[in-house]
Amino acid sequence: ATGGRVVSSPTVEGGVVYVGGSDGNVYALDSATGKEKWRFAGSASWSSPAVGGGAIYVADSDVTLYALDAATGKERWRVKDMDGETSPAFAYGVVYRSTNIGRLHAIDADTGDIRWTYSQDYPSFTAPAVANGIAYVGTSNYYVFAIDAATGIQKWFFNTGRWIYCDPVVAEGVVYIGCDDHTLYALDAITGAEKWRFEAADEIRSSPAVVGGVVYFADMAGYVYALR
């Protein structure tokens, strides 16, 4: 039991469950027993933690991004004015985070220094997906952007039919992303070319999962889909 609502999706790594709560704490729990290993007191957290490099990275309602030691919960660094509560992603020793004022930041995971910032001028309410040396992010202006993960230079963009509220997922060279136009899109991860699309019964706001060559997602009409 925490001290309030839990909106953050938990992240499990190395036998530990990391999750943020509306009570202002980030928790680390033993995944087998649920026993608390540590907690970090900050502001309310709705973002899902990212784990990498011996640390967890999590944003709070005070628009601050934290790096916490994964073993002890001790703060390593913080970056303020991160604009929103989207979940971060970790790859290549870098923390990637999109914001609700139209920015994608690449932050050095060791120091907290911003390496580069890409501006797409429209809010993003989704966590970026990072693979193939590219960061993929969906935005409210109906676009999916692919940004070079090392330089912050745009590689391609794709225009969907409406707002994007769910996180993109990358698997085997394909980017999967759902949209408020009731459509799940499958895009070539390198070129951005559309491979196929599937129309669901309603808006898609759940992030897809890809397991064993099958894409799973849900829509606002209450349906769960499995696409091969």
Coordinates of N, CA and C in Angstrom, one line a residue:
A1 N 0.8 -1.2 0.0 CA 0.0 0.0 0.0 C 0.9 1.2 0.0
T2 N 0.5 2.2 -0.9 CA 1.2 3.5 -0.9 C 0.3 4.5 -0.2
G3 N 0.7 5.7 -0.2 CA -0.1 6.8 0.5 C -1.1 7.5 -0.4
G4 N -1.3 7.0 -1.6 CA -2.2 7.6 -2.5 C -2.4 6.8 -3.8
R5 N -3.0 7.4 -4.8 CA -3.3 6.7 -6.1 C -2.0 6.4 -6.8
V6 N -2.0 5.3 -7.5 CA -0.8 4.9 -8.3 C -1.3 5.0 -9.8
V7 N -0.8 6.0 -10.5 CA -1.1 6.2 -11.9 C 0.1 5.7 -12.8
S8 N 1.3 5.8 -12.2 CA 2.5 5.3 -12.9 C 2.5 3.8 -13.2
S9 N 2.8 3.4 -14.4 CA 3.0 2.0 -14.7 C 4.3 1.5 -14.1
P10 N 4.3 0.4 -13.4 CA 5.6 0.0 -12.8 C 6.6 -0.5 -13.8
T11 N 7.9 -0.4 -13.5 CA 8.9 -0.9 -14.3 C 9.7 -2.0 -13.4
V12 N 9.9 -3.2 -14.0 CA 10.6 -4.3 -13.3 C 11.9 -4.5 -13.9
E13 N 12.9 -4.5 -13.0 CA 14.3 -4.7 -13.5 C 15.1 -5.4 -12.4
G14 N 15.8 -6.5 -12.7 CA 16.7 -7.1 -11.7 C 16.0 -7.5 -10.4
G15 N 14.8 -8.0 -10.5 CA 14.0 -8.4 -9.3 C 13.5 -7.3 -8.5
V16 N 13.4 -6.1 -9.0 CA 12.9 -4.9 -8.3 C 11.8 -4.3 -9.1
V17 N 10.7 -3.9 -8.4 CA 9.6 -3.1 -9.0 C 9.8 -1.6 -8.7
Y18 N 9.9 -0.8 -9.7 CA 10.0 0.7 -9.4 C 8.7 1.3 -9.9
V19 N 8.1 2.2 -9.0 CA 6.9 2.8 -9.4 C 6.7 4.1 -8.6
G20 N 6.1 5.1 -9.3 CA 5.8 6.4 -8.6 C 4.4 6.4 -8.1
G21 N 4.2 7.3 -7.1 CA 2.8 7.4 -6.5 C 2.4 8.9 -6.4
S22 N 1.1 9.1 -6.3 CA 0.6 10.4 -6.1 C 0.8 11.0 -4.7
D23 N 1.4 10.1 -3.9 CA 1.7 10.6 -2.5 C 3.1 11.3 -2.5
G24 N 3.7 11.4 -3.6 CA 5.0 12.1 -3.6 C 6.2 11.2 -3.5
N25 N 6.0 9.9 -3.5 CA 7.1 9.0 -3.4 C 7.3 8.1 -4.6
V26 N 8.6 7.8 -4.9 CA 9.0 6.8 -5.8 C 9.4 5.6 -5.0
Y27 N 8.8 4.4 -5.3 CA 9.1 3.2 -4.5 C 9.9 2.2 -5.3
A28 N 10.8 1.5 -4.5 CA 11.5 0.3 -5.0 C 11.0 -0.9 -4.1
L29 N 10.4 -1.9 -4.8 CA 9.9 -3.0 -4.0 C 10.5 -4.4 -4.5
D30 N 10.7 -5.3 -3.6 CA 11.2 -6.6 -4.0 C 10.1 -7.3 -4.8
S31 N 10.4 -7.7 -6.0 CA 9.4 -8.2 -6.9 C 8.8 -9.5 -6.5
A32 N 9.5 -10.3 -5.6 CA 9.0 -11.6 -5.2 C 8.1 -11.4 -3.9
T33 N 8.4 -10.5 -3.1 CA 7.7 -10.4 -1.8 C 6.9 -9.1 -1.6
G34 N 7.2 -8.0 -2.4 CA 6.6 -6.8 -2.2 C 7.2 -5.9 -1.1
K35 N 8.2 -6.4 -0.5 CA 8.8 -5.7 0.6 C 9.5 -4.4 0.1
E36 N 9.3 -3.3 0.8 CA 9.9 -2.1 0.3 C 11.4 -2.1 0.5
K37 N 12.2 -1.8 -0.5 CA 13.6 -1.7 -0.4 C 14.1 -0.2 -0.1
W38 N 13.4 0.7 -0.8 CA 13.6 2.1 -0.5 C 12.5 2.9 -1.1
R39 N 12.4 4.2 -0.6 CA 11.5 5.2 -1.2 C 12.2 6.5 -1.3
F40 N 11.8 7.3 -2.4 CA 12.4 8.6 -2.6 C 11.2 9.6 -2.5
A41 N 11.4 10.6 -1.7 CA 10.3 11.6 -1.5 C 10.6 12.8 -2.4
G42 N 9.6 13.1 -3.3 CA 9.7 14.2 -4.1 C 8.3 14.8 -4.3
S43 N 7.8 15.0 -5.5 CA 6.5 15.4 -5.8 C 5.7 14.2 -6.4
A44 N 4.4 14.4 -6.5 CA 3.6 13.3 -7.1 C 4.2 12.9 -8.5
S45 N 4.2 11.6 -8.7 CA 4.8 11.1 -10.0 C 3.8 10.3 -10.7
W46 N 3.5 10.7 -12.0 CA 2.6 9.9 -12.8 C 3.4 9.2 -14.0
S47 N 4.6 9.5 -14.1 CA 5.4 8.9 -15.2 C 6.0 7.6 -14.8
S48 N 6.2 6.7 -15.8 CA 6.7 5.4 -15.5 C 8.2 5.5 -15.5
P49 N 8.9 4.9 -14.6 CA 10.4 5.0 -14.5 C 11.1 4.3 -15.6
A50 N 12.2 4.8 -16.1 CA 13.1 4.1 -17.0 C 14.3 3.7 -16.2
V51 N 14.9 2.5 -16.6 CA 16.0 2.0 -15.8 C 17.2 1.8 -16.7
G52 N 18.4 2.1 -16.3 CA 19.6 1.9 -17.1 C 20.8 2.5 -16.4
G53 N 21.9 1.9 -16.6 CA 23.2 2.5 -16.0 C 23.2 2.5 -14.5
G54 N 22.5 1.5 -13.9 CA 22.5 1.5 -12.4 C 21.6 2.6 -11.8
A55 N 20.7 3.2 -12.6 CA 19.9 4.3 -12.1 C 18.5 4.1 -12.6
I56 N 17.5 4.8 -12.0 CA 16.2 4.9 -12.5 C 15.9 6.4 -12.8
Y57 N 15.1 6.6 -13.8 CA 14.9 8.0 -14.2 C 13.4 8.2 -14.2
V58 N 12.9 9.2 -13.5 CA 11.5 9.4 -13.3 C 11.2 10.9 -13.2
A59 N 10.0 11.3 -13.8 CA 9.6 12.7 -13.7 C 8.5 12.8 -12.7
D60 N 8.3 14.1 -12.1 CA 7.3 14.3 -11.2 C 6.4 15.5 -11.6
S61 N 5.4 15.8 -10.8 CA 4.4 16.8 -11.2 C 5.0 18.2 -11.0
D62 N 6.2 18.3 -10.5 CA 6.9 19.6 -10.4 C 7.8 19.8 -11.6
V63 N 7.5 19.1 -12.7 CA 8.2 19.2 -14.0 C 9.7 19.0 -13.8
T64 N 10.1 18.1 -12.9 CA 11.5 17.8 -12.7 C 11.8 16.4 -13.0
L65 N 12.9 16.1 -13.7 CA 13.3 14.8 -14.0 C 14.4 14.4 -13.0
Y66 N 14.3 13.2 -12.4 CA 15.3 12.8 -11.4 C 16.0 11.5 -11.9
A67 N 17.3 11.5 -11.5 CA 18.0 10.2 -11.7 C 18.3 9.7 -10.2
L68 N 17.9 8.5 -9.9 CA 18.0 7.9 -8.6 C 18.8 6.7 -8.7
D69 N 19.7 6.5 -7.7 CA 20.5 5.2 -7.7 C 19.5 4.0 -7.6
A70 N 19.6 3.1 -8.5 CA 18.7 2.0 -8.5 C 18.8 1.1 -7.2
A71 N 19.9 1.0 -6.6 CA 20.1 0.2 -5.4 C 19.7 0.8 -4.1
T72 N 19.9 2.2 -4.0 CA 19.7 2.8 -2.8 C 18.6 3.9 -2.8
G73 N 18.2 4.4 -4.0 CA 17.3 5.5 -4.1 C 17.9 6.8 -3.9
K74 N 19.2 6.9 -3.7 CA 19.8 8.2 -3.5 C 19.8 9.0 -4.8
E75 N 19.5 10.3 -4.7 CA 19.5 11.2 -5.9 C 20.9 11.4 -6.4
R76 N 21.0 11.1 -7.8 CA 22.2 11.4 -8.5 C 22.2 12.8 -9.1
W77 N 21.1 13.2 -9.7 CA 21.0 14.5 -10.3 C 19.5 14.8 -10.5
R78 N 19.2 16.0 -10.8 CA 17.8 16.4 -11.2 C 17.9 17.5 -12.2
V79 N 16.9 17.6 -13.1 CA 16.8 18.6 -14.1 C 15.4 19.2 -14.0
K80 N 15.4 20.5 -13.8 CA 14.1 21.2 -13.6 C 13.6 21.7 -14.9
D81 N 12.3 22.1 -14.9 CA 11.7 22.7 -16.1 C 11.6 21.8 -17.3
M82 N 11.2 20.5 -17.0 CA 11.1 19.5 -18.1 C 9.8 19.5 -18.7
D83 N 8.8 20.4 -18.3 CA 7.6 20.6 -19.0 C 6.7 19.4 -19.2
G84 N 6.0 18.9 -18.1 CA 5.1 17.8 -18.3 C 5.6 16.6 -17.5
E85 N 4.7 15.6 -17.6 CA 5.0 14.4 -16.8 C 5.1 13.1 -17.7
T86 N 5.5 13.3 -18.9 CA 5.7 12.1 -19.8 C 6.9 11.2 -19.3
S87 N 6.8 10.0 -19.6 CA 7.8 9.0 -19.1 C 9.1 9.1 -19.9
P88 N 10.2 9.0 -19.3 CA 11.5 9.0 -20.0 C 11.8 7.6 -20.6
A89 N 12.8 7.6 -21.5 CA 13.3 6.4 -22.0 C 14.9 6.4 -21.9
F90 N 15.5 5.3 -21.7 CA 16.9 5.2 -21.5 C 17.5 4.3 -22.7
A91 N 18.6 4.8 -23.3 CA 19.3 4.1 -24.3 C 20.6 4.8 -24.6
Y92 N 21.7 4.0 -24.9 CA 23.0 4.5 -25.3 C 23.6 5.5 -24.2
G93 N 23.3 5.3 -23.0 CA 23.8 6.2 -21.9 C 23.1 7.5 -21.9
V94 N 22.0 7.6 -22.5 CA 21.2 8.9 -22.6 C 19.8 8.7 -22.2
V95 N 19.2 9.7 -21.5 CA 17.8 9.7 -21.1 C 17.1 10.6 -22.1
Y96 N 16.0 10.1 -22.8 CA 15.3 10.8 -23.8 C 13.9 11.1 -23.2
R97 N 13.5 12.4 -23.3 CA 12.2 12.7 -22.8 C 11.5 13.8 -23.6
S98 N 10.3 13.5 -24.0 CA 9.5 14.5 -24.7 C 8.7 15.3 -23.7
T99 N 8.2 16.5 -24.2 CA 7.5 17.4 -23.3 C 6.2 17.9 -23.9
N100 N 5.4 18.5 -23.1 CA 4.1 19.1 -23.6 C 4.2 20.5 -24.1
I101 N 5.4 21.0 -24.3 CA 5.6 22.2 -25.1 C 6.3 22.0 -26.4
G102 N 6.4 20.7 -26.8 CA 6.9 20.4 -28.1 C 8.4 20.3 -28.2
R103 N 9.0 19.7 -27.2 CA 10.5 19.5 -27.1 C 10.8 18.0 -26.9
L104 N 11.9 17.5 -27.5 CA 12.5 16.2 -27.2 C 13.9 16.5 -26.7
H105 N 14.1 16.1 -25.4 CA 15.4 16.4 -24.8 C 16.2 15.1 -24.8
A106 N 17.5 15.2 -25.1 CA 18.5 14.1 -24.8 C 19.4 14.5 -23.7
I107 N 19.4 13.8 -22.6 CA 20.1 14.2 -21.4 C 21.1 13.1 -21.0
D108 N 22.3 13.6 -20.8 CA 23.4 12.6 -20.4 C 23.0 11.9 -19.1
A109 N 23.0 10.6 -19.1 CA 22.5 9.8 -18.0 C 23.4 9.9 -16.8
D110 N 24.7 10.2 -17.0 CA 25.7 10.3 -15.9 C 25.7 11.6 -15.2
T111 N 25.5 12.7 -16.0 CA 25.7 14.0 -15.5 C 24.4 14.9 -15.4
G112 N 23.4 14.5 -16.2 CA 22.1 15.3 -16.2 C 22.2 16.5 -17.2
D113 N 23.4 16.6 -17.9 CA 23.5 17.7 -18.8 C 22.7 17.4 -20.1
I114 N 22.1 18.4 -20.7 CA 21.3 18.2 -21.9 C 22.3 18.2 -23.1
R115 N 22.3 17.1 -23.8 CA 23.1 17.0 -25.0 C 22.6 17.7 -26.2
W116 N 21.2 17.6 -26.4 CA 20.6 18.3 -27.5 C 19.1 18.4 -27.2
T117 N 18.4 19.3 -27.9 CA 17.0 19.4 -27.8 C 16.4 19.6 -29.2
Y118 N 15.4 18.8 -29.5 CA 14.7 18.9 -30.8 C 13.4 19.5 -30.6
S119 N 13.0 20.5 -31.4 CA 11.7 21.2 -31.2 C 10.8 20.8 -32.4
Q120 N 9.6 20.2 -32.1 CA 8.7 20.0 -33.1 C 7.5 20.9 -33.0
D121 N 7.5 21.8 -32.0 CA 6.5 22.9 -31.9 C 5.1 22.5 -31.5
Y122 N 4.9 21.2 -31.4 CA 3.6 20.7 -30.9 C 3.7 19.8 -29.7
P123 N 2.8 19.8 -28.8 CA 3.0 19.0 -27.5 C 3.1 17.5 -27.8
S124 N 3.8 16.9 -27.0 CA 3.9 15.4 -27.0 C 3.5 14.9 -25.6
F125 N 2.6 13.9 -25.6 CA 2.1 13.4 -24.3 C 2.5 11.9 -24.2
T126 N 3.5 11.5 -25.0 CA 3.9 10.1 -25.1 C 5.4 10.0 -24.7
A127 N 5.8 8.8 -24.3 CA 7.2 8.5 -24.0 C 7.8 8.2 -25.4
P128 N 9.1 8.6 -25.6 CA 9.8 8.2 -26.8 C 10.1 6.7 -26.8
A129 N 10.2 6.1 -27.9 CA 10.8 4.8 -28.1 C 12.2 5.0 -28.8
V130 N 13.2 4.3 -28.3 CA 14.5 4.4 -28.9 C 15.1 3.1 -29.3
A131 N 15.4 3.0 -30.6 CA 16.0 1.8 -31.2 C 16.6 2.2 -32.5
N132 N 17.5 1.3 -33.0 CA 18.2 1.6 -34.3 C 18.9 2.9 -34.4
G133 N 19.3 3.4 -33.2 CA 19.9 4.7 -33.2 C 19.0 5.9 -33.5
I134 N 17.7 5.6 -33.3 CA 16.7 6.6 -33.6 C 15.7 6.7 -32.4
A135 N 15.3 8.0 -32.1 CA 14.2 8.2 -31.1 C 12.9 8.5 -31.8
Y136 N 11.9 7.8 -31.5 CA 10.6 7.9 -32.1 C 9.6 8.5 -31.1
V137 N 8.8 9.6 -31.6 CA 7.9 10.2 -30.7 C 6.7 10.6 -31.4
G138 N 5.5 10.5 -30.8 CA 4.2 10.9 -31.3 C 3.8 12.3 -30.7
T139 N 3.1 13.1 -31.5 CA 2.7 14.4 -31.1 C 1.3 14.7 -31.3
S140 N 0.8 15.9 -30.8 CA -0.6 16.3 -30.9 C -0.9 16.9 -32.3
N141 N 0.1 17.2 -33.1 CA -0.2 17.7 -34.4 C -0.3 16.6 -35.5
Y142 N -0.5 15.3 -35.0 CA -0.8 14.2 -35.8 C 0.5 13.6 -36.4
Y143 N 1.7 14.0 -36.0 CA 2.9 13.5 -36.6 C 3.6 12.5 -35.7
V144 N 4.3 11.5 -36.3 CA 5.3 10.7 -35.7 C 6.6 11.2 -36.2
F145 N 7.5 11.5 -35.3 CA 8.8 12.0 -35.7 C 9.9 11.0 -35.4
A146 N 10.9 10.8 -36.3 CA 12.0 10.0 -36.0 C 13.2 10.9 -36.0
I147 N 13.9 10.9 -34.8 CA 15.0 11.8 -34.6 C 16.3 11.0 -34.3
D148 N 17.4 11.4 -35.0 CA 18.7 10.7 -34.8 C 19.0 10.8 -33.3
A149 N 19.2 9.7 -32.7 CA 19.4 9.6 -31.2 C 20.7 10.3 -30.8
A150 N 21.7 10.4 -31.6 CA 23.0 10.9 -31.3 C 23.1 12.4 -31.5
T151 N 22.4 12.9 -32.6 CA 22.6 14.3 -33.0 C 21.3 15.2 -32.8
G152 N 20.2 14.6 -32.7 CA 18.9 15.4 -32.6 C 18.4 15.9 -33.9
I153 N 18.9 15.3 -35.0 CA 18.5 15.8 -36.4 C 17.4 14.9 -36.8
Q154 N 16.3 15.5 -37.4 CA 15.2 14.8 -37.8 C 15.5 13.9 -39.0
K155 N 15.1 12.6 -39.0 CA 15.3 11.7 -40.1 C 14.1 11.6 -41.0
W156 N 12.9 11.5 -40.4 CA 11.7 11.5 -41.1 C 10.5 11.8 -40.2
F157 N 9.3 12.0 -40.8 CA 8.1 12.2 -40.1 C 7.0 11.6 -40.9
F158 N 5.9 11.2 -40.1 CA 4.7 10.6 -40.7 C 3.5 11.2 -40.2
N159 N 2.5 11.5 -41.0 CA 1.3 12.2 -40.6 C 0.2 11.2 -40.4
T160 N -0.3 11.1 -39.2 CA -1.5 10.2 -38.9 C -2.8 11.0 -39.1
G161 N -3.9 10.5 -38.7 CA -5.2 11.1 -38.9 C -5.6 12.0 -37.8
R162 N -5.1 11.8 -36.5 CA -5.5 12.7 -35.4 C -4.4 12.6 -34.3
W163 N -4.8 13.1 -33.2 CA -3.9 13.2 -32.0 C -3.3 11.8 -31.7
I164 N -2.1 11.8 -31.1 CA -1.4 10.6 -30.7 C -1.2 10.7 -29.2
Y165 N -1.8 9.7 -28.5 CA -1.7 9.7 -27.0 C -1.0 8.5 -26.5
C166 N -0.7 7.5 -27.3 CA 0.0 6.3 -26.8 C 1.4 6.2 -27.3
D167 N 2.3 5.6 -26.5 CA 3.7 5.5 -26.8 C 3.9 4.6 -28.0
P168 N 4.9 5.0 -28.9 CA 5.3 4.1 -30.0 C 6.1 2.9 -29.4
V169 N 6.0 1.8 -30.2 CA 6.8 0.6 -29.8 C 7.5 0.1 -31.1
V170 N 8.8 -0.2 -30.9 CA 9.6 -0.7 -32.1 C 9.9 -2.2 -31.9
A171 N 9.7 -2.9 -32.9 CA 10.0 -4.4 -32.9 C 10.4 -4.8 -34.3
E172 N 11.5 -5.4 -34.5 CA 12.0 -6.0 -35.7 C 11.9 -5.1 -36.9
G173 N 12.3 -3.8 -36.7 CA 12.4 -2.9 -37.8 C 11.1 -2.2 -38.1
V174 N 10.1 -2.3 -37.2 CA 8.8 -1.7 -37.5 C 8.4 -0.8 -36.2
V175 N 7.9 0.3 -36.5 CA 7.3 1.2 -35.4 C 5.8 1.0 -35.4
Y176 N 5.3 0.7 -34.3 CA 3.8 0.5 -34.1 C 3.3 1.6 -33.2
I177 N 2.3 2.3 -33.7 CA 1.7 3.4 -32.9 C 0.2 3.6 -33.2
G178 N -0.6 3.8 -32.1 CA -2.0 4.0 -32.3 C -2.3 5.4 -32.2
C179 N -3.6 5.7 -32.7 CA -3.9 7.1 -32.9 C -5.4 7.3 -32.6
D180 N -5.8 8.6 -32.3 CA -7.2 8.9 -32.1 C -8.1 8.8 -33.3
D181 N -7.5 8.5 -34.5 CA -8.3 8.3 -35.7 C -8.8 6.8 -35.8
H182 N -8.6 6.0 -34.7 CA -9.1 4.6 -34.6 C -8.1 3.7 -35.2
T183 N -6.9 4.2 -35.6 CA -6.0 3.4 -36.5 C -4.7 3.0 -35.8
L184 N -4.3 1.8 -35.9 CA -2.9 1.4 -35.5 C -2.1 1.4 -36.8
Y185 N -1.0 2.1 -36.7 CA -0.1 2.2 -37.9 C 1.2 1.4 -37.7
A186 N 1.6 0.7 -38.7 CA 2.9 0.0 -38.7 C 3.8 0.7 -39.8
L187 N 4.9 1.3 -39.3 CA 5.8 2.1 -40.1 C 7.2 1.5 -40.2
D188 N 7.8 1.6 -41.3 CA 9.2 1.2 -41.5 C 10.1 2.0 -40.5
A189 N 10.8 1.4 -39.7 CA 11.6 2.2 -38.6 C 12.7 3.0 -39.2
I190 N 13.2 2.7 -40.4 CA 14.3 3.4 -41.0 C 13.8 4.5 -41.9
T191 N 12.8 4.2 -42.7 CA 12.4 5.2 -43.7 C 11.1 5.9 -43.3
G192 N 10.3 5.4 -42.4 CA 9.0 6.0 -42.1 C 7.9 5.6 -43.0
A193 N 8.2 4.8 -44.0 CA 7.1 4.4 -45.0 C 6.1 3.5 -44.3
E194 N 4.8 3.7 -44.6 CA 3.7 3.0 -44.1 C 3.8 1.5 -44.6
K195 N 3.8 0.5 -43.7 CA 3.8 -0.9 -44.1 C 2.3 -1.3 -44.2
W196 N 1.5 -1.0 -43.1 CA 0.1 -1.3 -43.1 C -0.6 -0.5 -42.1
R197 N -1.9 -0.5 -42.1 CA -2.7 0.1 -41.0 C -3.9 -0.8 -40.7
F198 N -4.4 -0.7 -39.5 CA -5.6 -1.4 -39.0 C -6.5 -0.5 -38.4
E199 N -7.8 -0.5 -38.8 CA -8.8 0.3 -38.2 C -9.5 -0.4 -37.1
A200 N -9.5 0.2 -35.9 CA -10.2 -0.4 -34.7 C -11.5 0.2 -34.6
A201 N -12.3 -0.1 -33.5 CA -13.6 0.3 -33.3 C -13.7 1.8 -32.8
D202 N -12.6 2.2 -32.1 CA -12.6 3.5 -31.5 C -11.2 4.0 -31.3
E203 N -11.0 5.2 -30.6 CA -9.7 5.8 -30.4 C -8.8 4.8 -29.7
I204 N -7.5 4.8 -30.1 CA -6.5 4.0 -29.5 C -5.6 4.8 -28.6
R205 N -5.6 4.5 -27.3 CA -4.8 5.3 -26.4 C -3.9 4.4 -25.5
S206 N -4.0 3.1 -25.8 CA -3.1 2.2 -25.1 C -1.9 1.9 -26.0
S207 N -0.8 1.8 -25.4 CA 0.4 1.6 -26.1 C 0.5 0.1 -26.5
P208 N 0.9 -0.2 -27.8 CA 0.9 -1.6 -28.2 C 2.0 -2.4 -27.5
A209 N 1.8 -3.7 -27.5 CA 2.9 -4.6 -27.1 C 3.1 -5.6 -28.2
V210 N 4.3 -6.0 -28.4 CA 4.7 -6.9 -29.5 C 5.4 -8.1 -28.9
V211 N 4.8 -9.3 -29.0 CA 5.4 -10.5 -28.5 C 5.2 -11.7 -29.5
G212 N 6.2 -12.4 -29.8 CA 6.1 -13.5 -30.7 C 5.5 -13.2 -32.1
G213 N 5.8 -12.0 -32.6 CA 5.2 -11.7 -33.9 C 3.8 -11.3 -33.9
V214 N 3.2 -11.0 -32.7 CA 1.8 -10.6 -32.6 C 1.8 -9.2 -31.9
V215 N 1.0 -8.3 -32.5 CA 0.8 -7.0 -31.9 C -0.5 -6.9 -31.1
Y216 N -0.4 -6.6 -29.8 CA -1.5 -6.5 -28.9 C -1.8 -5.0 -28.6
F217 N -3.1 -4.6 -28.6 CA -3.4 -3.3 -28.2 C -4.9 -3.3 -27.8
A218 N -5.4 -2.2 -27.3 CA -6.8 -2.0 -26.9 C -7.3 -0.7 -27.4
D219 N -8.6 -0.5 -27.5 CA -9.2 0.7 -27.9 C -10.2 1.2 -26.9
M220 N -10.7 2.5 -27.1 CA -11.6 3.1 -26.1 C -13.0 2.5 -26.1
A221 N -13.3 1.6 -27.1 CA -14.6 0.9 -27.1 C -14.5 -0.3 -26.2
G222 N -13.4 -0.6 -25.6 CA -13.3 -1.8 -24.7 C -12.8 -3.1 -25.4
Y223 N -12.3 -3.0 -26.6 CA -11.8 -4.2 -27.3 C -10.3 -4.3 -27.1
V224 N -9.9 -5.6 -27.0 CA -8.5 -5.9 -27.1 C -8.2 -6.7 -28.4
Y225 N -7.2 -6.3 -29.1 CA -6.9 -6.8 -30.4 C -5.5 -7.6 -30.4
A226 N -5.4 -8.6 -31.2 CA -4.2 -9.3 -31.5 C -4.0 -9.4 -33.0
L227 N -3.0 -8.8 -33.5 CA -2.8 -8.7 -35.0 C -1.5 -9.4 -35.3
R228 N -1.5 -10.3 -36.3 CA -0.3 -11.0 -36.7 C 0.2 -10.4 -38.1

